Short mmCIF file of C-alpha atoms and ligand atoms in Angstrom, two decimals:
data_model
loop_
_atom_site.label_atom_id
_atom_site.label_comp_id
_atom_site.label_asym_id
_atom_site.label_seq_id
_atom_site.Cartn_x
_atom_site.Cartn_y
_atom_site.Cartn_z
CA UNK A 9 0.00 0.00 0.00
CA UNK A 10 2.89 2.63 1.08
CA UNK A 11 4.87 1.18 -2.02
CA UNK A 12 1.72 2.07 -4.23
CA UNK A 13 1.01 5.61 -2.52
CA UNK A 14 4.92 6.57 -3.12
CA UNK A 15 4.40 5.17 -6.96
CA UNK A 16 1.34 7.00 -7.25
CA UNK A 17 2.25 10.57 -6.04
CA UNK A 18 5.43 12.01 -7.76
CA UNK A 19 3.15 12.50 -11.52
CA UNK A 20 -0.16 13.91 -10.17
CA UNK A 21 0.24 18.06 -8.73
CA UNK A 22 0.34 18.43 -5.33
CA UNK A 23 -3.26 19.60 -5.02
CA UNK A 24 -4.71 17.59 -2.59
CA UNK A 25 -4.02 16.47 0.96
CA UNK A 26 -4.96 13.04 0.60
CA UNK A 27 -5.25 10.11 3.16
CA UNK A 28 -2.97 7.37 2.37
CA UNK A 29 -6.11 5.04 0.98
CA UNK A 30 -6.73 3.94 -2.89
CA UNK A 31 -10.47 2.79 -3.24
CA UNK A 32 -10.81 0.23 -5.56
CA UNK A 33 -14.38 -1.12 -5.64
CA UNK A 34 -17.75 -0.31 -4.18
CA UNK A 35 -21.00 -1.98 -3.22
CA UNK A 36 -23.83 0.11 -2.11
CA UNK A 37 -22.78 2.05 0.75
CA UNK A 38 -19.75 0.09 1.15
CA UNK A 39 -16.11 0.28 -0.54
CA UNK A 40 -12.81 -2.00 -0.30
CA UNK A 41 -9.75 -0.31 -0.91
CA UNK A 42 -6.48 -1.93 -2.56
CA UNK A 43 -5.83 -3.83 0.79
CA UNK A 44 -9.16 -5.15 0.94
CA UNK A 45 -10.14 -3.24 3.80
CA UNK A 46 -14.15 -2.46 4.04
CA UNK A 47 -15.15 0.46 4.77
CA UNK A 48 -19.13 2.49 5.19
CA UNK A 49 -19.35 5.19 2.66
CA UNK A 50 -20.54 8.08 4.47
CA UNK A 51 -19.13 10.27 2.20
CA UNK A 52 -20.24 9.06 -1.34
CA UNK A 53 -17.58 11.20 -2.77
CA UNK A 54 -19.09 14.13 -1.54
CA UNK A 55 -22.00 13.88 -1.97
CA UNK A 56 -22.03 12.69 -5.58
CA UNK A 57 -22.64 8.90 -5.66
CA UNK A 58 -26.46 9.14 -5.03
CA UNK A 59 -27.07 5.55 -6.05
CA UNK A 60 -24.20 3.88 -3.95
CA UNK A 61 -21.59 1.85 -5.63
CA UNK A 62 -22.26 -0.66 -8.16
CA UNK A 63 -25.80 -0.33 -8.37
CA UNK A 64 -27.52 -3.04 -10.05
CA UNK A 65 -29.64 -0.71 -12.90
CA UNK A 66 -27.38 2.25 -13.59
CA UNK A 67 -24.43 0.00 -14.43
CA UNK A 68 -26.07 -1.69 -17.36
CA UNK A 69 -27.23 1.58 -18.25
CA UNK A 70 -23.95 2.98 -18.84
CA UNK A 71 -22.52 -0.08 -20.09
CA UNK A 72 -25.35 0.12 -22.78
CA UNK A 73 -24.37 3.68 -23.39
CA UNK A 74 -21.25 3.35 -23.54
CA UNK A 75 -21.53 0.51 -26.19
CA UNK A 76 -23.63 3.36 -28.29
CA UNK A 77 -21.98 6.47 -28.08
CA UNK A 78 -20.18 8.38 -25.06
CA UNK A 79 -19.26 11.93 -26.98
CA UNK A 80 -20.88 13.45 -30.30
CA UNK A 81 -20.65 17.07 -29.46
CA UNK A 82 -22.87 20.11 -29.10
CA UNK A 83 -22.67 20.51 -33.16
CA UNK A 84 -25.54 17.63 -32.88
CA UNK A 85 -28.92 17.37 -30.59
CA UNK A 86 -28.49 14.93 -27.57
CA UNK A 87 -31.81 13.32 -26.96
CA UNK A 88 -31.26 12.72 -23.35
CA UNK A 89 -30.31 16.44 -22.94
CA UNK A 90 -33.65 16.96 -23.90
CA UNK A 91 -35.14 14.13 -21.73
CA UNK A 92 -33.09 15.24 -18.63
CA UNK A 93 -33.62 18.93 -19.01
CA UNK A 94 -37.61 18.15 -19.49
CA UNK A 95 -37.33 16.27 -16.19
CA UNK A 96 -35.40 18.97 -14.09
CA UNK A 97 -38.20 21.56 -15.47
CA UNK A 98 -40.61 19.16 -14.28
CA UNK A 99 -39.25 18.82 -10.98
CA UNK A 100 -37.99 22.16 -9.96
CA UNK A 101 -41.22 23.74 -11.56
CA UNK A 102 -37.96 26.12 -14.10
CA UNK A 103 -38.17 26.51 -17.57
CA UNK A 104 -35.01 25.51 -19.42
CA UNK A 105 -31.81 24.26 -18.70
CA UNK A 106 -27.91 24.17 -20.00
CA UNK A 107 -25.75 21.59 -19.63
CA UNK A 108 -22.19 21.32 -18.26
CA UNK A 109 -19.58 18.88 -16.28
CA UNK A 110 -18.95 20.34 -12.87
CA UNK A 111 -20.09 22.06 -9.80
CA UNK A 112 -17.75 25.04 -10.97
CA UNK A 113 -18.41 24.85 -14.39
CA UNK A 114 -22.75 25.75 -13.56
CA UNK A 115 -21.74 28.31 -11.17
CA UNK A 116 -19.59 29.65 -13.89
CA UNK A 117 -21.88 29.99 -16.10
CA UNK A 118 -24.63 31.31 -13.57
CA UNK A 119 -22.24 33.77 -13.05
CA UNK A 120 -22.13 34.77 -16.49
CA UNK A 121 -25.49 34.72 -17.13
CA UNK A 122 -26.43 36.93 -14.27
CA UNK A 123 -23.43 39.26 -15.99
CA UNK A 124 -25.43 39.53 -19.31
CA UNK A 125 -28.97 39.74 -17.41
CA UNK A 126 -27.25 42.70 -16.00
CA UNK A 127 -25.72 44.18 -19.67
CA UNK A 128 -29.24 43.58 -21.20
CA UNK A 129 -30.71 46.30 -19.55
CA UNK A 130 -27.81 48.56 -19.19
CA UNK A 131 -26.11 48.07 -16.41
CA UNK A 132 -22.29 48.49 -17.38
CA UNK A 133 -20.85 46.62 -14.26
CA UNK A 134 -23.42 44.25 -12.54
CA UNK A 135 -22.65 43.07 -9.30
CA UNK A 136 -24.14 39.73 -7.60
CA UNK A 137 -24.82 39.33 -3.72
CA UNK A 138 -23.20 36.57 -2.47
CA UNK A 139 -22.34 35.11 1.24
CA UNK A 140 -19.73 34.81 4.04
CA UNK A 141 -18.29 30.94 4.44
CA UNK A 142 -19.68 30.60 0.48
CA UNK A 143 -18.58 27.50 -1.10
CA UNK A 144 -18.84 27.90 -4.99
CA UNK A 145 -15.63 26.62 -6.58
CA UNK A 146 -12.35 26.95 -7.80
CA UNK A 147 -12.04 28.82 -11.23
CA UNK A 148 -11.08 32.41 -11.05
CA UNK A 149 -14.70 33.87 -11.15
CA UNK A 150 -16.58 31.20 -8.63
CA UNK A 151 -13.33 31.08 -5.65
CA UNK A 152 -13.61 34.86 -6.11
CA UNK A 153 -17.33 34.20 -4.99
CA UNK A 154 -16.59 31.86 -2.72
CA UNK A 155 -16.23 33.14 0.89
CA UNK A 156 -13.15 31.86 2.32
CA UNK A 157 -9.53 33.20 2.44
CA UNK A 158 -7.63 30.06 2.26
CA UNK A 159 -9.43 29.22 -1.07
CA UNK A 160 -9.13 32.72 -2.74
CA UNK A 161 -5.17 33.14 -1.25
CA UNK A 162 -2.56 33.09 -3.71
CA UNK A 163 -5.13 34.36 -6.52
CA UNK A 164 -5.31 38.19 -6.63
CA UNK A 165 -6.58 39.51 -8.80
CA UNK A 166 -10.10 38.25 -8.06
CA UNK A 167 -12.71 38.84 -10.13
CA UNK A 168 -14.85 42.14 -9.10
CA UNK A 169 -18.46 42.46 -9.08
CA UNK A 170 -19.35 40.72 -5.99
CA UNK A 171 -21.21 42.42 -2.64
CA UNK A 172 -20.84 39.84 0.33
CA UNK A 173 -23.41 39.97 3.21
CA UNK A 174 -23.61 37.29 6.16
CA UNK A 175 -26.19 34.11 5.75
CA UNK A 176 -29.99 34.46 7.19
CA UNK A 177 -29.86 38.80 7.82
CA UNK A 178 -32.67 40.10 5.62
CA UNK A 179 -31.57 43.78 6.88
CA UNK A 180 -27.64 42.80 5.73
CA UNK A 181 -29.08 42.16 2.61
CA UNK A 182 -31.31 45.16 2.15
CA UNK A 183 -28.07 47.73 3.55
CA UNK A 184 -25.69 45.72 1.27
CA UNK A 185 -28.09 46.06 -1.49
CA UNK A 186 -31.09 47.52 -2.40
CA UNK A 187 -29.93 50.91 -2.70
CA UNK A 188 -27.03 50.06 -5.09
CA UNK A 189 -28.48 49.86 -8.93
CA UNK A 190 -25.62 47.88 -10.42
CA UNK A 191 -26.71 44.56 -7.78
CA UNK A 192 -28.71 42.47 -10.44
CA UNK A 193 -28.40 38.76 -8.73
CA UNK A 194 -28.27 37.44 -5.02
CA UNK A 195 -26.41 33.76 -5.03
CA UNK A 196 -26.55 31.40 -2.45
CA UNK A 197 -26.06 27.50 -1.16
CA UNK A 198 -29.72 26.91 0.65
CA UNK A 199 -27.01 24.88 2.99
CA UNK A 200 -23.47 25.64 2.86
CA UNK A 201 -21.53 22.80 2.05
CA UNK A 202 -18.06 22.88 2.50
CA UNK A 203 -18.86 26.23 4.77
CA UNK A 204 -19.84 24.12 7.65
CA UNK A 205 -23.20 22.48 6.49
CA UNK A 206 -24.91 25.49 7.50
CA UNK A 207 -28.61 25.88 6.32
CA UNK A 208 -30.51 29.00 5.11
CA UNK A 209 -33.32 29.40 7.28
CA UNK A 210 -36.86 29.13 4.89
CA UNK A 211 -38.15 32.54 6.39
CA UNK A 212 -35.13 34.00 5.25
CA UNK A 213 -35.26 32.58 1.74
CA UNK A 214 -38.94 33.25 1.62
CA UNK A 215 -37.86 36.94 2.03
CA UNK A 216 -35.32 37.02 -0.62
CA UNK A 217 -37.46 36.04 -2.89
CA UNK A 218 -39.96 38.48 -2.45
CA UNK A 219 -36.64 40.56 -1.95
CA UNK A 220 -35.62 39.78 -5.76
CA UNK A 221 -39.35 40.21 -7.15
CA UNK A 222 -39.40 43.52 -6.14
CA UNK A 223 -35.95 44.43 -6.89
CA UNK A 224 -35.89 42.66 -10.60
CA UNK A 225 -32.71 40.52 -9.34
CA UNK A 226 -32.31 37.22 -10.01
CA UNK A 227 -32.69 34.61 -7.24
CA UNK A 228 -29.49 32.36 -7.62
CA UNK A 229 -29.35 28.98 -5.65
CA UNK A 230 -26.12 26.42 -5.87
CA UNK A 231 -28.31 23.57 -5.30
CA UNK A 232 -24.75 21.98 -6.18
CA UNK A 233 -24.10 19.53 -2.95
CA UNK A 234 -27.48 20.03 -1.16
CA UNK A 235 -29.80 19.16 -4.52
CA UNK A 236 -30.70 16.50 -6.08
CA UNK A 237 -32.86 14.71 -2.94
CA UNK A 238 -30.10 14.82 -0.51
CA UNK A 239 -32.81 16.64 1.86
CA UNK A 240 -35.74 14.88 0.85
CA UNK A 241 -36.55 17.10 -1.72
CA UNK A 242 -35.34 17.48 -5.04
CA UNK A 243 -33.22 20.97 -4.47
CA UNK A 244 -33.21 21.86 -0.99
CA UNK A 245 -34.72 25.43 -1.64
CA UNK A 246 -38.02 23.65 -1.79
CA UNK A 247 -38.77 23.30 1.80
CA UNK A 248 -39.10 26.86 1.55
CA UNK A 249 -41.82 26.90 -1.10
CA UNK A 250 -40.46 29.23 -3.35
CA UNK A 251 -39.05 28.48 -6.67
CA UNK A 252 -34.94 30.55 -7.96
CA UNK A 253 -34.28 31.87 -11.26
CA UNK A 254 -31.34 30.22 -11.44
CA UNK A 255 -30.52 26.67 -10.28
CA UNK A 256 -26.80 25.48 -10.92
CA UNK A 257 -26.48 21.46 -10.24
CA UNK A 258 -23.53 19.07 -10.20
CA UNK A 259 -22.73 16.20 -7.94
CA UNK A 260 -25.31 13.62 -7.11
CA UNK A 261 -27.37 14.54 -10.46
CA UNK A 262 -25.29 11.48 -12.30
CA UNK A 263 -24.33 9.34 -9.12
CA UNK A 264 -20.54 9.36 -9.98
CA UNK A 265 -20.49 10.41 -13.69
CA UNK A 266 -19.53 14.04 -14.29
CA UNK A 267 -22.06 16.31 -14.81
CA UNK A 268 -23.17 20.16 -14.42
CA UNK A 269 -26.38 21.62 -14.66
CA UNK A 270 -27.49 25.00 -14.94
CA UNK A 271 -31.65 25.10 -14.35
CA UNK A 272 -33.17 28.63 -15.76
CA UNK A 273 -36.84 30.18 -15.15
CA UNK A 274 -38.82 32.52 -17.43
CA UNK A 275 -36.58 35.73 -16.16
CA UNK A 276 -33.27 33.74 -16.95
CA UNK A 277 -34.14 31.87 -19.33
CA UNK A 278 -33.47 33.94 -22.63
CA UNK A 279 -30.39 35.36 -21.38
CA UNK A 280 -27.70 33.50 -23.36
CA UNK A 281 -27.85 33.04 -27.14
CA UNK A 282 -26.40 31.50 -29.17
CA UNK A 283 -22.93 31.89 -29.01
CA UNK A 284 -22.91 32.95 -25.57
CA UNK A 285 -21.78 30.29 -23.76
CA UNK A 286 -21.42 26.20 -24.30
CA UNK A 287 -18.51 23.88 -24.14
CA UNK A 288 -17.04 20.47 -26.16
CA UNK A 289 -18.28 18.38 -23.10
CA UNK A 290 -21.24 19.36 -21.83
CA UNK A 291 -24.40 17.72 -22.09
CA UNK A 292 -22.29 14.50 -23.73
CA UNK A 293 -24.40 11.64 -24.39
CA UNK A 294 -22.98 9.48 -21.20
CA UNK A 295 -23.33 11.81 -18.69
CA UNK A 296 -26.94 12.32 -20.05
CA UNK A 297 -28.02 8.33 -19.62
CA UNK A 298 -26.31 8.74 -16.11
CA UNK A 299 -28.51 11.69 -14.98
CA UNK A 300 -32.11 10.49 -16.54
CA UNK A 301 -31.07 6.78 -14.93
CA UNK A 302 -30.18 8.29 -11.75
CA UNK A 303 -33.53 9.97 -11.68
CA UNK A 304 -35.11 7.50 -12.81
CA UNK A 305 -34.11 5.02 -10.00
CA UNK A 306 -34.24 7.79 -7.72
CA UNK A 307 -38.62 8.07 -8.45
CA UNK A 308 -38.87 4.30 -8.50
CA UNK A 309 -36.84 3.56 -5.49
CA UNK A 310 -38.27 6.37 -3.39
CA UNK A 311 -34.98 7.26 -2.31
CA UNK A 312 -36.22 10.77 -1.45
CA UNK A 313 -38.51 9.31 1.18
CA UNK A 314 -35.42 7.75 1.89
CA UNK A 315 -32.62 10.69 2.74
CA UNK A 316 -35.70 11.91 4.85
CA UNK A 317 -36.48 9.14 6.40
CA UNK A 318 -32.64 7.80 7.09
CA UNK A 319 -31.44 11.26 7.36
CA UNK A 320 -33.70 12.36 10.35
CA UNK A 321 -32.95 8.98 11.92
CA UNK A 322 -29.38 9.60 11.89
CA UNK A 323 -29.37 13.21 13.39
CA UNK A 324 -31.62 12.04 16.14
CA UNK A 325 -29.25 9.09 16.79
CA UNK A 326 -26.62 11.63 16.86
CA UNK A 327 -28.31 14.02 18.98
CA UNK A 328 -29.32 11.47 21.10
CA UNK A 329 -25.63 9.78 21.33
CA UNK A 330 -23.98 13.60 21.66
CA UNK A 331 -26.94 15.14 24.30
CA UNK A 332 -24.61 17.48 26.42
CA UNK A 333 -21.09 16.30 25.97
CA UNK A 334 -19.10 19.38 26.58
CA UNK A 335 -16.97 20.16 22.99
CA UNK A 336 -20.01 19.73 20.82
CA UNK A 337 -21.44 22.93 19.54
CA UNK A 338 -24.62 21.12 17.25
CA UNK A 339 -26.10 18.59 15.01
CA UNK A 340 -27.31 20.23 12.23
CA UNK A 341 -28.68 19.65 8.59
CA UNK A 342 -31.78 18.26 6.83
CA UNK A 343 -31.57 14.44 5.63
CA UNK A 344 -29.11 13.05 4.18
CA UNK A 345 -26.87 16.07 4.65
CA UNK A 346 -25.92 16.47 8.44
CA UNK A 347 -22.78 18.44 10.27
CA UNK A 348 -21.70 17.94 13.87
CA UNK A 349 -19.80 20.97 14.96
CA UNK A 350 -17.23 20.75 17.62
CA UNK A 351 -15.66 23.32 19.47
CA UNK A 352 -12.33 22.87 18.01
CA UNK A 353 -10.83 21.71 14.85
CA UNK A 354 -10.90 18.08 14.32
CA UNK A 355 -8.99 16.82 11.08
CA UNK A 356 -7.64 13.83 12.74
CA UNK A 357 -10.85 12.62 12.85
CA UNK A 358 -11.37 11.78 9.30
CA UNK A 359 -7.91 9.60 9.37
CA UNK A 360 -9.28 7.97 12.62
CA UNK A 361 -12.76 7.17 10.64
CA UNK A 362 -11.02 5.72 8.14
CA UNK A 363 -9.02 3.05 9.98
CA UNK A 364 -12.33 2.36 12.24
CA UNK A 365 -13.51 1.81 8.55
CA UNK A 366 -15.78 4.87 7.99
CA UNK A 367 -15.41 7.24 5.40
CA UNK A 368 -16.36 10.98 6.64
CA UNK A 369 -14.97 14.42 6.13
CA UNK A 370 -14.32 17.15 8.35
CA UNK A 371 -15.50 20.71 6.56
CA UNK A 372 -14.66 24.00 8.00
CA UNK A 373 -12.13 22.76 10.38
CA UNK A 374 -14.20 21.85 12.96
CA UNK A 375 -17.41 20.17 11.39
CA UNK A 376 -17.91 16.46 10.71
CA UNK A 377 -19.77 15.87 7.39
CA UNK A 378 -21.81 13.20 6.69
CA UNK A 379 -23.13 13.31 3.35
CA UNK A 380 -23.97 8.89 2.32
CA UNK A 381 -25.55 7.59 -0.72
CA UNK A 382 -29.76 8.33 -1.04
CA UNK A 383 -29.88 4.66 -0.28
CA UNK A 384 -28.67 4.32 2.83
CA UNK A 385 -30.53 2.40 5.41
CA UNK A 386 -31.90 2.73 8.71
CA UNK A 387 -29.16 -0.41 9.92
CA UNK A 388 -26.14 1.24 7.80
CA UNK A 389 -26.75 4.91 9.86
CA UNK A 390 -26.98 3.24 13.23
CA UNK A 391 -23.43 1.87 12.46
CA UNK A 392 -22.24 5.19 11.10
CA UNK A 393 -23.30 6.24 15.05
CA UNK A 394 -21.90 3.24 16.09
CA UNK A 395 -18.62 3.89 14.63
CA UNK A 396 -18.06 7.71 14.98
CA UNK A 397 -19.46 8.59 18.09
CA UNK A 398 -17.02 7.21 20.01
CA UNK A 399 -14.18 8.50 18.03
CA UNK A 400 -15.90 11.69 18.71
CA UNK A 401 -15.86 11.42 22.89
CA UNK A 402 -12.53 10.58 22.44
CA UNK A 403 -11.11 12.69 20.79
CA UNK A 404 -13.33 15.71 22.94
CA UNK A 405 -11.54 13.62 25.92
CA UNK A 406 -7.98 13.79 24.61
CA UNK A 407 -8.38 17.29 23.38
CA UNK A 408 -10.22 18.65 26.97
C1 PLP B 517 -22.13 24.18 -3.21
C2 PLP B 517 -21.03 23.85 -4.16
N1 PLP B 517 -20.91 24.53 -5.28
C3 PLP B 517 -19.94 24.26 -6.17
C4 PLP B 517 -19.01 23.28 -5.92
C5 PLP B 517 -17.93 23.00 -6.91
O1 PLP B 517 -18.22 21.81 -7.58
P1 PLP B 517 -17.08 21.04 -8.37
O2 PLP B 517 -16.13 20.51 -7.37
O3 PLP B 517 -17.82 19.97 -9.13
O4 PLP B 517 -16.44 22.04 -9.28
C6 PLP B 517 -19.09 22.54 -4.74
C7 PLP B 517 -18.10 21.50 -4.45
O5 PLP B 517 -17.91 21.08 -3.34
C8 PLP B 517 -20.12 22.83 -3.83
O6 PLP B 517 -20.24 22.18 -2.69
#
């Protein structure tokens, strides 16, 4: 394993702080790596294989694609483009929708098109609202929106254009804002991801809606890692009962294959022509089948009522196994996607996870993230308690 890690790591940049682990198969929630060592996914590559490993229909699915045709090109209609965009209109109750390959690459584009909604009525140098702790990627236009110094360090210049206000303040929002005429967009995570799992409350969103109406902005949501059913609703936002006019997805939307979505309503909708924006990958024929298979197992396996249903169980577990042990701040999160805060940064703990065979992350130094496949079960989250909490006492113990 060493012998493999030292091969591995002279070719690839030194981008990543890695764990000294090489996964080499999966099976629903669970993976092996090279050693044969089990493990529990709770991760699911961050929140990106919704289906689990292996799963019985999407393989075939892409084995059958694959066998047809895995690139054409944007020169030529895709007909699952057209199937999967139909379905995300259907579900998130938007219009039309563009097709990309990453979490980045939709917030990218987002970005632009709130740019040009901002040029096409005059405004010479829009500017779009976004938050503190933001998560929204690493190209030069979405770290610059992201709201995090370590990510954006090194970087300068950023890209300009962007008012930041903190999460779930209405009244930061309107001083920030709504007396500046260049603002034309307000962009968001409905829960931070790699911020700290921190959720938008629905009041709040409810207000920046209304916020947006009356302002003529465009309501922006990076439905990126909380989307796609991971609450127990399609996109997150839609506990709140309102609907964005602009919905970028990545992640989970083709359990594993790469994929980027960027979901438009009426107001956004018209913005790019032809021309405007588009790329050699997006929308390719395999990463199509994966996202109208994924959706389609998601419906017929009711894995929605699932992340729900297994999600809730699993924070009150949690809750239950962490009541009033001095270190932890709070459980926190909706389904499937759940943080534990501690008091004080706790790294280690995703090292220690892994060797008690448990795959986790630790976000915003000090927040345990727990983001499993949609098909979890109600046994596999009482042994993701059963395995972290006490790595968690202990480590509060050591660290006291
Ligand atoms: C909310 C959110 N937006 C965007 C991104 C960037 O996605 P990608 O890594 O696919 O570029 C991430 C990745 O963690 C994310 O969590």
């Amino acid at each position: 394993m060493t012998a493999f890690i030292e091969a591995a790591s002279p070719h690839t940049m030194n981008t990543y702080g890695r764990l000294p682990i090489a996964l080499e198969r999966g099976q629903g929630c669970r993976v092996w790596d090279v050693n044969g060592k089990p493990y529990l996914d709770a991760l699911a590559g961050i929140a990106v294989n919704t289906l689990g490993h292996n799963h019985p229909e999407l393989v075939p699915a892409l084995q059958d694609q694959i066998a047809k045709i895995i690139h054409s090109c944007n020169y030529y209609h895709v007909p699952n483009q057209e199937k999967l965009a139909a379905k995300l209109v259907e579900l998130s109750g938007m219009t039309n929708v563009f097709f990309c390959n990453s979490g980045l690459e939709a917030n990218e584009a987002a970005l632009k098109l709130a740019r040009k909604y901002g040029h096409d009525q005059g405004i010479a140098c829009p500017k779009i609202v976004v938050y503190e702790k933001a998560f929204h990627g690493r190209s030069i236009a979405t770290l610059s929106a992201t709201g995090n110094k370590k990510v954006q360090e090194g970087f300068a210049p950023l890209v300009e254009g962007f008012v930041r206000v903190p999460l779930n303040d209405i009244e930061a929002l309107k001083a920030a804002a709504a007396n500046d005429p260049d603002v034309v967009a307000v962009f968001f995570e409905t829960i931070q991801g790699e911020g700290g799992v921190n959720p938008m409350r629905a009041d709040y969103l409810r207000q920046v809606r209304a916020l947006c109406d009356e302002k003529n902005w465009l309501l922006m949501i990076d439905e990126v890692q909380c989307g796609m059913g991971r609450t127990g609703k399609w996109f997150a936002h839609q506990w709140a009962g309102i609907v964005p006019d602009v919905m970028p997805l990545a992640k989970g939307l083709g359990s594993g294959v790469p994929i980027g979505a960027v979901v438009a309503g009426p107001k956004a909708a018209e913005v790019f022509q032809v021309g405007n924006h588009g790329g050699t990958f997006g929308g390719n024929p395999l990463a199509m089948r994966a996202g109208v298979e994924t959706i389609r197992i998601m419906e017929e396996d009711g894995l929605l009522e699932n992340a729900a249903r297994v999600g809730a169980h699993l924070k009150a577990r949690l809750e239950e196994a962490l009541a009033g042990r001095a270190g932890v701040r709070e459980v926190r999160g909706h389904g499937l996607m759940l943080g534990i805060e501690l008091e004080r940064p706790c790294g280690v703990l995703t090292q220690r996870c892994a060797d008690a065979g448990l795959l986790i992350s630790v976000t915003a130094d000090s927040v345990i993230r727990l983001v499993p496949p949609l098909i979890l079960t109600l046994a596999e989250a009482d042994e993701i308690v059963a395995r972290l909490v006490p790595l968690v006492h202990a480590f509060l113990t050591e660290s006291a």
